[in-house]
CSV table of C-alpha atoms in Angstrom, one decimal:
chain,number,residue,atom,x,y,z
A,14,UNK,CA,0.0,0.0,0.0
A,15,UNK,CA,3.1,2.1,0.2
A,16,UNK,CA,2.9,3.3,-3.2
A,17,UNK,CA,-0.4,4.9,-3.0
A,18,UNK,CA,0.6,8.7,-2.1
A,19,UNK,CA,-2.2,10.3,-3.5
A,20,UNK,CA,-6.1,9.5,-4.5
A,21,UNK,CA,-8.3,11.2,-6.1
A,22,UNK,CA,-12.5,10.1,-5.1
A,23,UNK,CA,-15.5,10.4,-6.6
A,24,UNK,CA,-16.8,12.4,-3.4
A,25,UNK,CA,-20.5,13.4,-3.3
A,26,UNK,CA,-20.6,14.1,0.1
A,27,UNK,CA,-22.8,12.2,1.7
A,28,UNK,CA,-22.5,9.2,5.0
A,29,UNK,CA,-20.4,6.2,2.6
A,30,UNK,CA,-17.8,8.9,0.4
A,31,UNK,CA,-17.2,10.8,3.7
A,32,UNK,CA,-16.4,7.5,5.8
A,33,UNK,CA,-14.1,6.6,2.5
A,34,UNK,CA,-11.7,9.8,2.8
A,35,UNK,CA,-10.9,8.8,6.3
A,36,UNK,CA,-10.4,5.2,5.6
A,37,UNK,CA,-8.0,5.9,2.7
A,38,UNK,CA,-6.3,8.2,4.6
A,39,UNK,CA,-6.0,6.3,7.4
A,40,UNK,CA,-5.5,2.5,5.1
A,41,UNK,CA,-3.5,3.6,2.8
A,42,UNK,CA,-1.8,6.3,4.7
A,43,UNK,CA,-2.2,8.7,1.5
A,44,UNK,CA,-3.6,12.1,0.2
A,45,UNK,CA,-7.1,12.2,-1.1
A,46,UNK,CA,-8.4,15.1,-3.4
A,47,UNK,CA,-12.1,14.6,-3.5
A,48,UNK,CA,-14.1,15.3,-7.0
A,49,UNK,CA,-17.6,15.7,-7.1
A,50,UNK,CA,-19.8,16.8,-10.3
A,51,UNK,CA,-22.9,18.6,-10.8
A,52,UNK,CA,-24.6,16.6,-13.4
A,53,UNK,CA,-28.0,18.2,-12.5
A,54,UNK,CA,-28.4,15.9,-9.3
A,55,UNK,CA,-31.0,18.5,-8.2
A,56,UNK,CA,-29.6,19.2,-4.8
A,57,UNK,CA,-26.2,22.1,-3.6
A,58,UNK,CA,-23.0,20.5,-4.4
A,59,UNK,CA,-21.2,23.3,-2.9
A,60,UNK,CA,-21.2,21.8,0.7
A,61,UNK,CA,-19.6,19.3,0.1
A,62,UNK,CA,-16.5,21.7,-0.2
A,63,UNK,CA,-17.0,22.1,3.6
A,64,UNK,CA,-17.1,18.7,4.6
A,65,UNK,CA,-14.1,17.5,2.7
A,66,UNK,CA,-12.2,20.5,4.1
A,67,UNK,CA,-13.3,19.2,7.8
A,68,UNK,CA,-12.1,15.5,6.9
A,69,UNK,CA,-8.3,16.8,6.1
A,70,UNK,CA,-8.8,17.4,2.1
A,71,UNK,CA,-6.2,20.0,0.5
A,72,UNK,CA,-7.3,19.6,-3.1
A,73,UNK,CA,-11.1,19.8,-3.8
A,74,UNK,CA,-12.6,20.0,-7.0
A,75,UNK,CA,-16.1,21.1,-7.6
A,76,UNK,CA,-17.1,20.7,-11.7
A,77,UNK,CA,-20.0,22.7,-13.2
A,78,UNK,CA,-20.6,19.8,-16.1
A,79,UNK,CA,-24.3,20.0,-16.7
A,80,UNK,CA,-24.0,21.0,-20.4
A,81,UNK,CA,-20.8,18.5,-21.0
A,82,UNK,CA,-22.9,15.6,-20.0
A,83,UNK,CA,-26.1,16.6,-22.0
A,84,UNK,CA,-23.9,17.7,-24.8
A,85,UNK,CA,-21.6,14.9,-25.4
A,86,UNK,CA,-23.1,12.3,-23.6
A,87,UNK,CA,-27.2,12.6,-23.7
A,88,UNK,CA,-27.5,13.8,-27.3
A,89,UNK,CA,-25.1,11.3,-29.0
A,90,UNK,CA,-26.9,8.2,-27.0
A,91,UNK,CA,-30.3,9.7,-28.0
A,92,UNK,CA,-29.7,10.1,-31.8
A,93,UNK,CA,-29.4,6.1,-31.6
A,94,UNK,CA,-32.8,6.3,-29.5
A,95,UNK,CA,-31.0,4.0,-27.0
A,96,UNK,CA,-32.9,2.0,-24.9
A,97,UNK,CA,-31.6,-1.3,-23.0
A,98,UNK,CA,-33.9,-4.1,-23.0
A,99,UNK,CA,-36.7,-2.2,-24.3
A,100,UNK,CA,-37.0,0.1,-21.9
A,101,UNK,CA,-35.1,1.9,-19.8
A,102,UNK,CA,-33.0,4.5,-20.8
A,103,UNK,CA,-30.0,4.3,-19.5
A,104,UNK,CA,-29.7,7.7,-17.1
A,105,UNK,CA,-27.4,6.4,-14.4
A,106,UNK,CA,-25.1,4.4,-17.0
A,107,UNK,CA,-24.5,7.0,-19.6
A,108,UNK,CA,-23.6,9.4,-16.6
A,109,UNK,CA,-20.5,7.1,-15.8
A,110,UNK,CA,-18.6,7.5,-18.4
A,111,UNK,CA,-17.8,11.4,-17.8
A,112,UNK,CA,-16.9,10.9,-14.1
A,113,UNK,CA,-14.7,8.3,-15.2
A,114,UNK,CA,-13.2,10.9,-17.6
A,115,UNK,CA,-12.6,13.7,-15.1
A,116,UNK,CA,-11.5,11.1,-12.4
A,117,UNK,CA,-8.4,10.8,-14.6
A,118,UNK,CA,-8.1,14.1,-15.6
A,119,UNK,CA,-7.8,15.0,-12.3
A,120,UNK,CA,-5.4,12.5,-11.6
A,121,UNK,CA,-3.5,13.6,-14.1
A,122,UNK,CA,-3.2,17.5,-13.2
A,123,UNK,CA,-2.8,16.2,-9.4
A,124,UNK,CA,-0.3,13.8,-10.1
A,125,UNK,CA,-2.0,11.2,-8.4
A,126,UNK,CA,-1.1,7.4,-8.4
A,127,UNK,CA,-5.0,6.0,-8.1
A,128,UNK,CA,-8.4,6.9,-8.2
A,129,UNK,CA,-11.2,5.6,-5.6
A,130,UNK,CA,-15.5,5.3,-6.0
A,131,UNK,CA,-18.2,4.5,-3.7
A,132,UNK,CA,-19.9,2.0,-5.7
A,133,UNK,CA,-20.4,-1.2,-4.6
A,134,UNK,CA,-19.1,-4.9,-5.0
A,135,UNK,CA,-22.5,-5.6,-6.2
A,136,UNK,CA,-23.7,-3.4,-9.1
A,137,UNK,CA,-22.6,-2.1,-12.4
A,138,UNK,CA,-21.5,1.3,-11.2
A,139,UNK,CA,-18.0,-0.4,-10.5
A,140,UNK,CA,-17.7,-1.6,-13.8
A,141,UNK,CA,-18.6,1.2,-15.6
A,142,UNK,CA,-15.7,3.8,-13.7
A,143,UNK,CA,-13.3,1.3,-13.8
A,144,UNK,CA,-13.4,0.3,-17.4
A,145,UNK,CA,-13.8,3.9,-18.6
A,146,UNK,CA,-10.7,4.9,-16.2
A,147,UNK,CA,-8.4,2.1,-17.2
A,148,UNK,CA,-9.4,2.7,-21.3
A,149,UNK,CA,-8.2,6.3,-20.5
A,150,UNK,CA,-5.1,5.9,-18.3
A,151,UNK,CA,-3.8,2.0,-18.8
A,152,UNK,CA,-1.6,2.3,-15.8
A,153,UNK,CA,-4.1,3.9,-13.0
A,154,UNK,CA,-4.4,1.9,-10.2
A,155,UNK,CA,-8.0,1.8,-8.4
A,156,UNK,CA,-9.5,1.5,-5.0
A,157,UNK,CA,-12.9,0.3,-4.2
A,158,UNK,CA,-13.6,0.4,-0.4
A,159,UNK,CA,-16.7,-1.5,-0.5
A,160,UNK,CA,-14.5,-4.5,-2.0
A,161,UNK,CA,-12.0,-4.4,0.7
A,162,UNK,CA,-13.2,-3.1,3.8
A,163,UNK,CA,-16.0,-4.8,6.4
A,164,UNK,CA,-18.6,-1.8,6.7
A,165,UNK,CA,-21.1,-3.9,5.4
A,166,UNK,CA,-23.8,-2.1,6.6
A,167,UNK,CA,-25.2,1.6,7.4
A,168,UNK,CA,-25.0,0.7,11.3
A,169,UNK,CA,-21.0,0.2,10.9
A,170,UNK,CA,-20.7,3.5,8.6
A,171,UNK,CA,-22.1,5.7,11.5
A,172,UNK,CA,-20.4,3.8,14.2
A,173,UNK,CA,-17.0,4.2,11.7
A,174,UNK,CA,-17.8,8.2,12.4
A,175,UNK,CA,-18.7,7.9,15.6
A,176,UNK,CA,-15.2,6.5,16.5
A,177,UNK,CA,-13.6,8.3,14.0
A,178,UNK,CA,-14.9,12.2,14.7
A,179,UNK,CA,-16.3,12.1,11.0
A,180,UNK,CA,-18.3,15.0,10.5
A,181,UNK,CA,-22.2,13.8,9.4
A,182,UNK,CA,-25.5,15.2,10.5
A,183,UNK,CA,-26.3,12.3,12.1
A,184,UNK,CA,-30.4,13.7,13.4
A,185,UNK,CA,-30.8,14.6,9.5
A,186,UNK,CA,-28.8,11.1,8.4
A,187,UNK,CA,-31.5,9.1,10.3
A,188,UNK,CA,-34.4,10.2,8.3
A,189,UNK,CA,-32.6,9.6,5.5
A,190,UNK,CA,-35.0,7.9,2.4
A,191,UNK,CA,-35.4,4.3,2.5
A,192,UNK,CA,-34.1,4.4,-0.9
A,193,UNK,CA,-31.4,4.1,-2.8
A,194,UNK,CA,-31.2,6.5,-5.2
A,195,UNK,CA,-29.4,8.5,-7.9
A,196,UNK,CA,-30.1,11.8,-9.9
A,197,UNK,CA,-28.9,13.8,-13.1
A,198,UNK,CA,-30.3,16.0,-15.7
A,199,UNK,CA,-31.6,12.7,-17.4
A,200,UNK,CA,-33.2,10.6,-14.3
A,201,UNK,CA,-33.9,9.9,-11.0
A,202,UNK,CA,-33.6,5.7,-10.2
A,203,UNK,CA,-34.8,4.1,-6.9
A,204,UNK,CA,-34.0,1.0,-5.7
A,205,UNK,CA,-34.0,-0.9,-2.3
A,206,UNK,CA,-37.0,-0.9,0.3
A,207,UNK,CA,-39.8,-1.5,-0.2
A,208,UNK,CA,-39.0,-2.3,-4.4
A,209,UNK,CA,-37.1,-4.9,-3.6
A,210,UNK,CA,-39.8,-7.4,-3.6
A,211,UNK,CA,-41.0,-7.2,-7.7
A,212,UNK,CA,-44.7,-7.5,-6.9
A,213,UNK,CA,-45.0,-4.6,-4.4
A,214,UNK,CA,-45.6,-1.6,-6.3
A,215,UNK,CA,-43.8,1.5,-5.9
A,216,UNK,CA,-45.2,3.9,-3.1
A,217,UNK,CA,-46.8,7.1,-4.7
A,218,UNK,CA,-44.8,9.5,-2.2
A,219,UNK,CA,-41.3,8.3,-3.5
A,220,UNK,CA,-41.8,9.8,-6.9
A,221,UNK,CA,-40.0,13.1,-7.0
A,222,UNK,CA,-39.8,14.7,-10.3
A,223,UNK,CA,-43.5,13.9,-11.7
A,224,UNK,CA,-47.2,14.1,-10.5
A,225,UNK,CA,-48.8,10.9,-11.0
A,226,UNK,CA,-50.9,10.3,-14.5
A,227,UNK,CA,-54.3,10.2,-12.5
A,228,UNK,CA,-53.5,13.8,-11.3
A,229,UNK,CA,-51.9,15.7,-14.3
A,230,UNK,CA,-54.0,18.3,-16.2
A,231,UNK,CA,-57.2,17.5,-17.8
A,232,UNK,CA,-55.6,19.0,-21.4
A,233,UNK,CA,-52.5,18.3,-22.8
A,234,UNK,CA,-49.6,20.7,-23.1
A,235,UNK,CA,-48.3,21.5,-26.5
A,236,UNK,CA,-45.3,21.9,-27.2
A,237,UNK,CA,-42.6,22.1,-30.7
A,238,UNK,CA,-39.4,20.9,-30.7
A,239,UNK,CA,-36.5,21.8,-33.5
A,240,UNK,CA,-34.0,19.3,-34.4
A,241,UNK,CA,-30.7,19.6,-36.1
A,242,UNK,CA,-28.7,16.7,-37.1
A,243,UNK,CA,-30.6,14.5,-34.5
A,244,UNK,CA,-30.3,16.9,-31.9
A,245,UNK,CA,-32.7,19.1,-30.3
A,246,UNK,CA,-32.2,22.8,-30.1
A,247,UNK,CA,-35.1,24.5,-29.5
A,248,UNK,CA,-38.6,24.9,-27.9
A,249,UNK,CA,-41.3,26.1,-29.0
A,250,UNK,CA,-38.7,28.4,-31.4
A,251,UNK,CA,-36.5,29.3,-28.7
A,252,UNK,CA,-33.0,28.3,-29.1
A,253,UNK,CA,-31.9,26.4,-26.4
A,254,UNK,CA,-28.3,24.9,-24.8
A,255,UNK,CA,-28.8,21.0,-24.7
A,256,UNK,CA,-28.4,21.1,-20.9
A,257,UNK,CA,-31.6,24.4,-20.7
A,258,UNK,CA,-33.2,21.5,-23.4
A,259,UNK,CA,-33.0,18.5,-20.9
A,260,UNK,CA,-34.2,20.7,-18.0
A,261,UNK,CA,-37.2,22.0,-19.4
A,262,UNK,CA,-38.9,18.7,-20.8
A,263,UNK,CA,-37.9,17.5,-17.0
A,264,UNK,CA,-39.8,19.8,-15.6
A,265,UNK,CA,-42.9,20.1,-18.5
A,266,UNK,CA,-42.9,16.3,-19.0
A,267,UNK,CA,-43.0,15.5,-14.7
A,268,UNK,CA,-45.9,17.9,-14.7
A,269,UNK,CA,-48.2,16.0,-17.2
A,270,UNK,CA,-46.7,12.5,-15.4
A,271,UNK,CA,-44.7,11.2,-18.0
A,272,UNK,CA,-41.4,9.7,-17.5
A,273,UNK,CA,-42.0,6.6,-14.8
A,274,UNK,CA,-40.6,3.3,-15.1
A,275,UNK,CA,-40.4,0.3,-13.1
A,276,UNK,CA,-38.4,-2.7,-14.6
A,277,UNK,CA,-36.4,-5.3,-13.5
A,278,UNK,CA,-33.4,-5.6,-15.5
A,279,UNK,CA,-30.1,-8.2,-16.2
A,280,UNK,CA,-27.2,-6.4,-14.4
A,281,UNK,CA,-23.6,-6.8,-16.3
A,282,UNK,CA,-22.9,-8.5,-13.1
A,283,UNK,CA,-25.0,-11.3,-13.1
A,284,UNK,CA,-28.0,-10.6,-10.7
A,285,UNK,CA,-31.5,-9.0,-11.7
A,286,UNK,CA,-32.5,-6.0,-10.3
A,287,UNK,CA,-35.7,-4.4,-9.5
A,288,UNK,CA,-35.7,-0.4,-10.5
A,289,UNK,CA,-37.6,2.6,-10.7
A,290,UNK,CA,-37.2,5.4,-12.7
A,291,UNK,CA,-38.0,8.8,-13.9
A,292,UNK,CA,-37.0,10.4,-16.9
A,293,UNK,CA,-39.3,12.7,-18.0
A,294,UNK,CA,-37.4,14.9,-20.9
A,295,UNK,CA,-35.5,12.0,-21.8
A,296,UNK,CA,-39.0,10.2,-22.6
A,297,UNK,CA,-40.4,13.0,-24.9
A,298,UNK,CA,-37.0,13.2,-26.4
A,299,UNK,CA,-36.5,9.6,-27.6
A,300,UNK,CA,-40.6,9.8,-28.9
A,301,UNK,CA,-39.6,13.6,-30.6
A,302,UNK,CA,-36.5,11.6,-32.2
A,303,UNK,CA,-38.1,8.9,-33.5
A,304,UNK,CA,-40.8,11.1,-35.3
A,305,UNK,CA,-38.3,13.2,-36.7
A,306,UNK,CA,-36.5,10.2,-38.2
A,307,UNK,CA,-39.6,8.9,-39.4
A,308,UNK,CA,-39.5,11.7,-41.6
A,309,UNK,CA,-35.5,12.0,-42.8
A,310,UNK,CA,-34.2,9.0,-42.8
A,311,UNK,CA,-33.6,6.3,-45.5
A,312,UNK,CA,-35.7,2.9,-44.7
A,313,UNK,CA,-32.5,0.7,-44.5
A,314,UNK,CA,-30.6,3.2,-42.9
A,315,UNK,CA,-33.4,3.1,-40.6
A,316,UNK,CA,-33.4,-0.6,-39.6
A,317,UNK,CA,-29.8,-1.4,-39.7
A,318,UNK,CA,-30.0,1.5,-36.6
A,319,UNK,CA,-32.6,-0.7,-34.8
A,320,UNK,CA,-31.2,-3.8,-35.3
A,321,UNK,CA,-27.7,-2.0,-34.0
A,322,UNK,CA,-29.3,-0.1,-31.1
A,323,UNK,CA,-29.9,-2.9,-28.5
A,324,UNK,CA,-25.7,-3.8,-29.1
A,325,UNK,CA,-25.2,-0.1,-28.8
A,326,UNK,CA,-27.5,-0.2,-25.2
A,327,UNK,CA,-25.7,-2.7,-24.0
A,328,UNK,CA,-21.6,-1.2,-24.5
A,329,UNK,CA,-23.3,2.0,-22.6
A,330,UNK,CA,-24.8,-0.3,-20.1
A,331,UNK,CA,-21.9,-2.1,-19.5
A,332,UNK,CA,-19.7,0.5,-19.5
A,333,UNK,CA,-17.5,0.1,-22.3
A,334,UNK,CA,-18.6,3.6,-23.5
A,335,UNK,CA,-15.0,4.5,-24.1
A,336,UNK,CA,-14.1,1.4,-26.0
A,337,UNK,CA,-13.1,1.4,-29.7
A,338,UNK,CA,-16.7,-0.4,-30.8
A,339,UNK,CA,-18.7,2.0,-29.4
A,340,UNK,CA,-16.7,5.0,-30.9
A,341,UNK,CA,-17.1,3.2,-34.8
A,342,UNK,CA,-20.8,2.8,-34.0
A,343,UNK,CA,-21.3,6.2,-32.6
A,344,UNK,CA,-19.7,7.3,-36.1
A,345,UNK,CA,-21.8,5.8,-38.0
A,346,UNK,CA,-25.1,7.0,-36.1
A,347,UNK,CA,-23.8,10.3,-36.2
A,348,UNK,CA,-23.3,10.3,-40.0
A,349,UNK,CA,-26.9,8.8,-39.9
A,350,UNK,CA,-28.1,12.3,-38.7
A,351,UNK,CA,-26.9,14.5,-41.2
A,352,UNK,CA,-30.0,14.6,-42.3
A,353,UNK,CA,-32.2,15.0,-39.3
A,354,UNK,CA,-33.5,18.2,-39.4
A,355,UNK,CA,-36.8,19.5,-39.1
A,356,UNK,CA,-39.6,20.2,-36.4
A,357,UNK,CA,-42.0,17.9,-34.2
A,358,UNK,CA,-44.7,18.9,-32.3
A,359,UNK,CA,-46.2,17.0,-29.2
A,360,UNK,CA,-48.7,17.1,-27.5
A,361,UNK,CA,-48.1,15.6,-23.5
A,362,UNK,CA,-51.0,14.5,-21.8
A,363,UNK,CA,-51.7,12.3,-18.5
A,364,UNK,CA,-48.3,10.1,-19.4
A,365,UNK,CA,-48.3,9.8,-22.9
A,366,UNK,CA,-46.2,11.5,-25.7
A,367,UNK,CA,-48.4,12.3,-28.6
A,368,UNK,CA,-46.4,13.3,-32.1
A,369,UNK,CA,-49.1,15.8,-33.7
A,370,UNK,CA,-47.2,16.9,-36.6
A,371,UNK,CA,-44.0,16.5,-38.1
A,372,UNK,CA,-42.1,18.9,-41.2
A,373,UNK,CA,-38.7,18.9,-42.3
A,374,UNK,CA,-37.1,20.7,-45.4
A,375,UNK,CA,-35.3,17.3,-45.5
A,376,UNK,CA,-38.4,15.1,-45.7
A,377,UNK,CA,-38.2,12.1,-48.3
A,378,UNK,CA,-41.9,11.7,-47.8
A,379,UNK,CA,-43.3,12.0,-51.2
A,380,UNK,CA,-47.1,12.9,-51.5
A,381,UNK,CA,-47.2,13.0,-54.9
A,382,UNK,CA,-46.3,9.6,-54.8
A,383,UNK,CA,-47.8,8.4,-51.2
A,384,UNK,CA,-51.5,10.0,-52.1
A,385,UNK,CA,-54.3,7.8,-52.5
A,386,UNK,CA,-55.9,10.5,-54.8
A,387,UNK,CA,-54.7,10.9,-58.3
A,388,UNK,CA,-51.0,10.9,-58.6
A,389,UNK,CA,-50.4,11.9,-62.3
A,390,UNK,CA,-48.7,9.1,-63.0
A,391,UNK,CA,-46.4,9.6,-60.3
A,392,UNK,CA,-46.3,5.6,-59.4
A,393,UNK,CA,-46.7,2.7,-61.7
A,394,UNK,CA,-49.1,0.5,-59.8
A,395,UNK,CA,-48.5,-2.5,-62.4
A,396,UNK,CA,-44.8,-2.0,-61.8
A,397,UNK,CA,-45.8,-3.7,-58.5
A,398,UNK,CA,-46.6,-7.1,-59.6
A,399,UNK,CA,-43.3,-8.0,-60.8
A,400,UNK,CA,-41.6,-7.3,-57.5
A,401,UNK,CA,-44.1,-9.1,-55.7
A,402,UNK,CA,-43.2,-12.4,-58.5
A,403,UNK,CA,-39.7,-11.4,-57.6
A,404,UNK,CA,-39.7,-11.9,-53.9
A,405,UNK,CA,-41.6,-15.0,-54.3
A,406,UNK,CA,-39.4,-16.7,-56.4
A,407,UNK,CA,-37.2,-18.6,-53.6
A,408,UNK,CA,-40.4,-19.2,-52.2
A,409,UNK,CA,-42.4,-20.6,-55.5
A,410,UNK,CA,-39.0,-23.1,-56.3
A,411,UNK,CA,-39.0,-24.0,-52.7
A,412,UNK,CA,-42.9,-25.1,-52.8
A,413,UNK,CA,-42.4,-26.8,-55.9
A,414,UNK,CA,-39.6,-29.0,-54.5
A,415,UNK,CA,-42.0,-30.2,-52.2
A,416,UNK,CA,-40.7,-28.0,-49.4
A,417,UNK,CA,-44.7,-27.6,-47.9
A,418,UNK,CA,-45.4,-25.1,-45.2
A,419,UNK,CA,-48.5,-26.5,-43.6
């Protein structure tokens, strides 16, 4: 452990980070910087500048990176409307990724010998940071306290500051949410409690960013949304920064209750796990994405980016977002986009995502030949029956060889 001098950690703040700066100081003997991000979490980052100043911490970094993560994180997984196993979509994974990248470029300006996380032996969290740190720096070594030590339970973290004059608010720490959870400008997740049996449903009071359907307005909200090369840069004609985007279909899509999931899914690491989520303006953005596609994009083009998505959900679930697959894929969605251009309009109401319109000066919708009035001679209905012998053919030799069906 000698050779650990200095560590920079993934430090949010709150009772398990705060007992982890002590125990690598006092393990490992070295100096920790602590890191923590504001991805939109919803809630003051700046304290925790306070409390890693109390615990001993000379270095502190507090990062701004709202518009980083929506911008080169968000938007490129939504142009492939990335969804893994059907359904969810992905807002703690895709977060990963970018801590990961400033976990080493912090180590890098600090000149430390190892990073450090919070995430547990269990989940996918540890996969995801630790693949995306040693892509980026081969030779960075990583610490992850919940694999070592034997504070194996919140009991033994406040007894750990107890002994150990850790600062925590431990009256406030006690009414702490029976939930585990985890928030950015994409989602809010909840797991644990009461969800962790799959046939209790979700309590109505743990929901935090939407109103339930039942309650939401009685008309629906409508609302425009301007794309350009698969990304969304306005509402309602106002140009928007990707990050201003993501926050205001949060906050219009939780108020007509749309954006709640509740899915058990195949962890990388073997187990199932029961989840719920909310991602309100990431929900209106796939639906607004799709429609816009509809429009703009060629039909092959089109299903060869389905059939790729799902292996595309997976790297980013996985956490192999900074591998060399998941940059050639990304290249060739991107190029896929060129294209995408145009405006959608919505309409939200109690849930649902409505498309109501779509235009696009790029639009290979054809009405002259799509109309079922008079086309002018616009398409050759006769041309039709040839294709149709054409297709058959494997089919027709295939029957008369005796190869029957039924």
């Amino acid at each position: 452990m000698s050779d650990i001098n200095k560590v920079v950690l993934a430090y949010s703040g709150g009772l398990d980070t705060s007992v982890i700066v002590r125990w690598l100081q006092e393990t490992y003997h070295c100096e920790v910087v602590t890191f923590t991000a504001d991805i939109g979490q919803g809630e003051e980052v700046e304290p925790a500048r306070a409390k890693a100043e109390a615990l001993g911490v000379k270095e502190i970094y507090i990062d701004d990176l709202r518009e980083e993560y929506v911008r080169d994180f968000v938007y490129p997984m939504m142009r492939a409307n990335t969804l893994y196993e059907g359904e969810y979509r992905l807002g703690t994974s895709i977060a990963r990724p970018l801590i990961a990248k400033r976990l080493i470029e912090i180590a890098n300006e600090t000149g430390a010998d190892a990073i450090s996380h919070g995430a547990t032996g269990k989940g996918n969290d540890q996969v995801r940071f630790e693949l995306g740190a040693y892509a980026l720096k081969p030779g960075i070594k990583v610490i992850a306290p919940w694999r070592e030590w034997d504070l194996n339970s919140r009991e033994s973290l406040m007894n750990y500051c107890e002994k150990h004059n850790i600062p925590v608010d431990f009256s406030s720490k006690k009414k702490k949410s029976p939930y585990s959870m985890d928030a950015n400008l994409l989602h809010i997740s909840y797991e644990g409690g009461v969800l962790e049996d799959p046939w209790q449903g979700p309590e109505e009071d743990m929901w935090r960013w939407s109103v339930s359907p039942e309650v939401a307005p009685d008309s629906p909200t409508i609302i425009e949304l301007d794309f350009e090369r698969g990304d969304i840069v306005a509402i309602d004609g106002e140009q928007l920064s990707p990050a201003t985007v993501l926050e205001r279909l949060n906050k219009v899509g939780g108020a007509n209750g749309i954006g709640r999931d509740d899915l058990v899914e195949n962890r990388y690491v073997g187990m199932k796990s029961r989840g719920c989520y909310e991602t309100p303006g990431g929900t209106i953005m796939l639906k607004a994405h799709r429609a816009m596609e509809s429009l703009t994009l060629d039909r092959e083009v089109a299903h060869l980016k389905d059939a790729l998505m799902p292996r595309y959900a997976d790297m980013i679930y996985n956490g192999y977002w900074w591998s060399p697959e998941r940059k050639m894929l990304q290249t060739a969605i991107d190029e896929s986009q060129v294209h995408v251009n145009g405006k959608v309009r919505l309409k939200l109401y109690k849930g649902n995502v409505i498309v109501d319109g779509r235009q696009s000066a790029d639009s290979l919708f054809d009405e002259s030949i799509a109309t079922f009035e008079e086309d002018a001679g616009a398409y050759n209905q006769a041309d039709a029956e040839g294709f149709i012998k054409l297709n058959a053919l494997r089919m027709r030799i295939a029957a008369n060889k005796g190869r029957k069906l039924l």
